[in-house]
């Protein structure tokens, strides 16, 4: 959500949609040359992931690419960047098909933190149906609460991050 607009990506069609926040009426469409995996807003740009190690920064008005960064950890590309959230000057991205969320410096693309959610789902009552991978990050800026969930998960977890040395 940016101002009065809600943005949506399609996974493989290369088409994005912009809706009115109040009515959900479609205002416009836009195109991109890659897949649409995740989208966040840093206060100035939309940040888009496509399952690769690249993050794309888009102008929210023109929807044109302003810049891109390659995400690395210890000098190696971090691939399968998926769902995104922007919190306190950092991009959080879950790594598809893992229990990890990485914290990324949006200026350099360097991973400067890792959130290990291994075992999180097993702490809840057993699901009544099959569950899939970690795949959702949301941040409530008003209450500074962080939430995570996954594909087909019957639960949304509120988590608190504790820095470890």
CSV table of C-alpha atoms in Angstrom, one decimal, residues 3 10 17 22 34 39 46 54 59 61 63 78 83 101 104 119 128 130 133-134 138 146 150 154-156 160:
chain,number,residue,atom,x,y,z
A,3,UNK,CA,-0.9,6.3,-0.3
A,10,UNK,CA,1.4,-11.7,-10.7
A,17,UNK,CA,-2.1,-4.1,-10.9
A,22,UNK,CA,-10.9,2.2,-0.5
A,34,UNK,CA,10.6,-10.9,-14.8
A,39,UNK,CA,6.8,-6.4,-3.0
A,46,UNK,CA,8.5,-0.1,-4.4
A,54,UNK,CA,18.2,-9.3,-7.4
A,59,UNK,CA,9.2,4.4,-8.9
A,61,UNK,CA,4.2,6.7,-9.8
A,63,UNK,CA,6.4,2.0,-12.1
A,78,UNK,CA,21.4,-15.1,-2.0
A,83,UNK,CA,8.2,-12.3,0.2
A,101,UNK,CA,14.4,-14.7,6.6
A,104,UNK,CA,19.3,-6.8,3.7
A,119,UNK,CA,10.8,-25.3,14.3
A,128,UNK,CA,-5.5,-30.5,10.2
A,130,UNK,CA,-0.9,-30.4,4.8
A,133,UNK,CA,6.8,-23.4,3.2
A,134,UNK,CA,7.3,-20.2,5.2
A,138,UNK,CA,4.0,-8.5,7.7
A,146,UNK,CA,6.2,-8.5,13.2
A,150,UNK,CA,3.4,-19.8,5.4
A,154,UNK,CA,-3.4,-22.4,9.6
A,155,UNK,CA,-1.6,-19.9,11.9
A,156,UNK,CA,-0.1,-16.5,11.8
A,160,UNK,CA,9.9,-10.7,18.5
